[in-house]
Amino acid sequence: MSTIKRILVTGGAGFLGSHLCERLVEMGHDVICLDNFFTSQKTNVTHLLKRPNFELIRHDITVPIWLEVDQIYNLACPAAPGHYQYNPIKTTKTSVMGAINVLGMAKRCRATVLQASTSEVYGDPEVHPQPESYRGSVNPIGPRACYDEGKRAAETLFMDYHRMNRVNIRIVRIFNTYGPRMHPFDGRVVSNFIRQALAGADITIFGQGSQTRSFCYRDDLIEGMIRAMSADNSFIGPVNLGNPDEYRIQELAEMVIELTGASSKLVHLPLPADDPTRRRPDITLARRHLDWQPTVPLRDGLQKTIDWFRSIDVEHYRPPTPNF
Ligand code: NAD
Ligand code: UDP
């Protein structure tokens, strides 16, 4: 059988999706990038359009589509809190109907399908660090629920298609990932702090800044996703992908100020509802089954991200368009 695969990446023009497409194109695969550009822009992938093994389709994954593929990476979903809360009903529809549509396609084509799930399935965790066996603590009626419960329902659909229809699936639970090509106005902490520091504006710390996150550089994450897809069929996950080095948000702010040389002040704003207090992946399973662990320290990854933010004109980035 050919080692060159026909691969669909939904959400392929987004931050992670565009890097994944790049890697897959470089590997020689026949790549179809599908996106509705809700939280991204075509410029993230225009450099790939001249490649003969890359194709771009403007499509909304809540609507079925017929394609012939061998693998599907399902990334289509707004990922930043500000983006996914912009139209929460659409966010849940994207996760649930999107999952049904890619699973149906995988079933028909006998393709392997990977779901980009999230550490948000653990909610505000009572277990630390979080192993895959932890079932989570999610508020089902709060402002983050559209995303958290949408992703949880998607995992349920993946497991049920696997058990009922023998669809070959993979589930990866991604922890906070950052890097070049993040949307500068997505409101995520890394993009906010860097954009604010480079503009000499106040750095907005929500709450006391004592809440923690563990930040994974995008190259490490993409490597983990590709390994998960290529893993033996007996290992379907869920598997955590993230960097276990944990930082307080206050520490992140101080590091961004140091690396940018900014003179910005730190200001404290109210903590958003249901903001998880701490988050760190237990990556024992990824180490064991995928021989994977992150290699890029936060300081190095932040420097690359800062360099990229210096190179772009933020005026070219739009906030999401209403998408009902
Ligand atoms: P992103 O917002 O940059 O990318 C998402 C992409 O999906 C965008 O290009 C967007 O336009 C597209 N999209 C949204 N709704 C769609 C729809 N209905 N139909 C077609 N396309 C649609 O975010 P990202 O950080 O690249 O995240 C990619 C995936 O990884 C998401 O599924 C997200 O939930 C998951 N994830 C990311 C992180 C992270 O830290 N970056 C953490 C956990 C999970
Ligand atoms: N945060 C912050 N200032 C900002 C943006 C975010 O202090 O300008 C905090 C936010 O409250 C959370 C953490 O940084 O505790 C990570 O937020 P992000 O939106 O990046 O992702 P989350 O992990 O919450 O989905």
XYZ file of N, CA, C and O in Angstrom, residues 188-198 200-213 215 246-269 298-299 302-303 306:
220
model
N -6.206 34.812 24.006
C -5.490 33.826 24.824
C -4.326 34.519 25.525
O -3.831 35.562 25.081
N -3.871 33.881 26.584
C -2.936 34.585 27.455
C -1.601 34.880 26.760
O -1.054 35.984 26.898
N -1.076 33.938 25.986
C 0.233 34.163 25.368
C 0.132 35.275 24.317
O 0.948 36.219 24.300
N -0.893 35.201 23.449
C -1.026 36.228 22.406
C -1.331 37.588 23.025
O -0.794 38.611 22.592
N -2.193 37.617 24.050
C -2.497 38.900 24.707
C -1.245 39.529 25.298
O -0.948 40.692 25.051
N -0.509 38.750 26.087
C 0.650 39.319 26.793
C 1.706 39.823 25.799
O 2.265 40.896 25.968
N 1.967 39.041 24.746
C 3.002 39.465 23.789
C 2.542 40.716 23.035
O 3.288 41.689 22.880
N 1.290 40.691 22.573
C 0.781 41.857 21.822
C 0.817 43.106 22.704
O 1.256 44.184 22.279
N 0.385 42.938 23.976
C 0.371 44.083 24.889
C 1.800 44.579 25.150
O 2.067 45.782 25.120
N 2.725 43.636 25.378
C 4.107 44.031 25.687
C 4.733 44.778 24.499
O 5.366 45.821 24.680
N 4.513 44.266 23.285
C 5.144 44.906 22.118
C 4.545 46.280 21.837
O 5.201 47.148 21.253
N 3.632 48.217 24.260
C 3.898 49.040 25.449
C 2.641 49.263 26.285
O 2.584 50.179 27.116
N 1.625 48.425 26.071
C 0.358 48.574 26.805
C 0.412 47.785 28.116
O 1.322 46.963 28.319
N -0.565 48.026 28.992
C -0.631 47.274 30.247
C -0.824 45.788 29.953
O -1.542 45.406 29.025
N -0.211 44.949 30.771
C -0.392 43.494 30.652
C -1.539 43.111 31.596
O -1.491 43.391 32.798
N -2.561 42.480 31.011
C -3.798 42.218 31.769
C -3.756 40.836 32.416
O -3.932 39.820 31.745
N -3.549 40.820 33.729
C -3.580 39.544 34.460
C -4.984 39.392 35.047
O -5.462 40.278 35.761
N -5.630 38.289 34.713
C -6.967 38.050 35.245
C -6.827 37.408 36.632
O -6.111 36.394 36.785
N -7.494 37.985 37.623
C -7.363 37.481 38.998
C -5.995 37.844 39.552
O -5.341 38.793 39.099
N -5.526 37.033 40.497
C -4.243 37.313 41.155
C -3.056 36.842 40.326
O -1.910 37.119 40.659
N -3.323 36.058 39.279
C -2.224 35.515 38.471
C -1.609 34.277 39.104
O -0.551 33.810 38.677
N -2.284 33.743 40.128
C -1.735 32.544 40.784
C -2.229 31.265 40.102
O -1.709 30.177 40.372
N -3.224 31.400 39.202
C -3.677 30.215 38.451
C -2.547 29.746 37.543
O -1.732 30.566 37.099
N -2.502 28.436 37.280
C -1.376 27.905 36.500
C -1.846 27.328 35.160
O -2.990 26.906 35.009
N -0.917 27.313 34.214
C -1.079 26.614 32.946
C 0.285 26.015 32.588
O 1.320 26.450 33.084
N 2.528 25.266 29.194
C 2.497 25.730 27.807
C 3.383 24.883 26.906
O 4.571 24.712 27.147
N 4.917 23.604 34.538
C 3.757 24.402 34.954
C 4.208 25.790 35.427
O 5.199 25.907 36.148
N 3.472 26.823 35.010
C 3.811 28.208 35.389
C 2.583 28.929 35.920
O 1.469 28.724 35.415
N 2.809 29.836 36.890
C 1.740 30.740 37.285
C 1.619 31.813 36.196
O 2.610 32.173 35.554
N 0.407 32.320 36.000
C 0.189 33.330 34.952
C 1.030 34.580 35.243
O 1.554 35.222 34.322
N 1.203 34.889 36.512
C 2.072 36.014 36.897
C 3.509 35.780 36.391
O 4.145 36.692 35.851
N 3.991 34.552 36.525
C 5.361 34.238 36.055
C 5.463 34.405 34.540
O 6.475 34.875 34.028
N 4.399 33.968 33.845
C 4.403 34.114 32.380
C 4.512 35.594 32.001
O 5.293 35.969 31.121
N 3.725 36.423 32.680
C 3.738 37.866 32.385
C 5.148 38.428 32.592
O 5.663 39.188 31.756
N 5.777 38.029 33.683
C 7.121 38.550 33.972
C 8.127 38.086 32.909
O 9.005 38.838 32.495
N 7.975 36.838 32.451
C 8.895 36.325 31.428
C 8.707 37.077 30.106
O 9.679 37.404 29.416
N 7.454 37.373 29.748
C 7.190 38.102 28.492
C 7.791 39.506 28.574
O 8.422 39.989 27.627
N 7.656 40.144 29.728
C 8.239 41.493 29.893
C 9.760 41.423 29.754
O 10.375 42.221 29.045
N 10.354 40.421 30.386
C 11.820 40.283 30.323
C 12.280 40.043 28.873
O 13.203 40.692 28.390
N 11.594 39.113 28.168
C 12.050 38.743 26.824
C 11.800 39.834 25.785
O 12.514 39.930 24.784
N 10.751 40.638 26.004
C 10.458 41.699 25.029
C 11.188 42.986 25.396
O 11.291 43.895 24.564
N 11.655 43.073 26.644
C 12.279 44.322 27.107
C 11.259 45.437 27.247
O 11.602 46.620 27.186
N 9.986 45.056 27.418
C 8.912 46.060 27.473
C 8.904 46.777 28.817
O 9.410 46.256 29.812
N 8.298 47.959 28.803
C 8.174 48.706 30.065
C 6.723 48.659 30.563
O 6.304 49.507 31.345
N 5.958 47.679 30.069
C 4.539 47.573 30.416
C 4.338 47.350 31.908
O 5.162 46.723 32.563
N 3.196 47.851 32.410
C 2.802 47.594 33.801
C 1.927 46.352 33.853
O 1.211 46.048 32.895
N 1.963 45.638 34.981
C 1.032 44.522 35.172
C -0.218 45.074 35.846
O -0.117 45.730 36.879
N -1.396 44.831 35.241
C -2.643 45.269 35.881
C -3.518 44.041 36.116
O -3.470 43.073 35.349
N -4.309 44.077 37.176
C -5.160 42.932 37.507
C -6.608 43.230 37.151
O -7.135 44.277 37.499
N -7.216 42.289 36.404
C -8.629 42.408 36.032
C -9.374 41.226 36.654
O -8.749 40.242 37.067
N 9.783 26.743 27.599
C 8.899 27.902 27.425
C 9.667 29.144 26.962
O 9.241 29.857 26.058
N 10.810 29.394 27.584
C 11.589 30.598 27.251
C 11.947 30.625 25.754
O 11.794 31.646 25.085
N 8.727 31.024 23.602
C 8.211 32.400 23.699
C 9.040 33.338 22.833
O 8.497 34.216 22.167
N 10.371 33.132 22.837
C 11.233 34.009 22.022
C 10.862 33.905 20.547
O 10.734 34.917 19.855
N 7.547 35.674 20.049
C 7.728 37.139 20.103
C 8.316 37.631 18.775
O 7.856 38.617 18.208
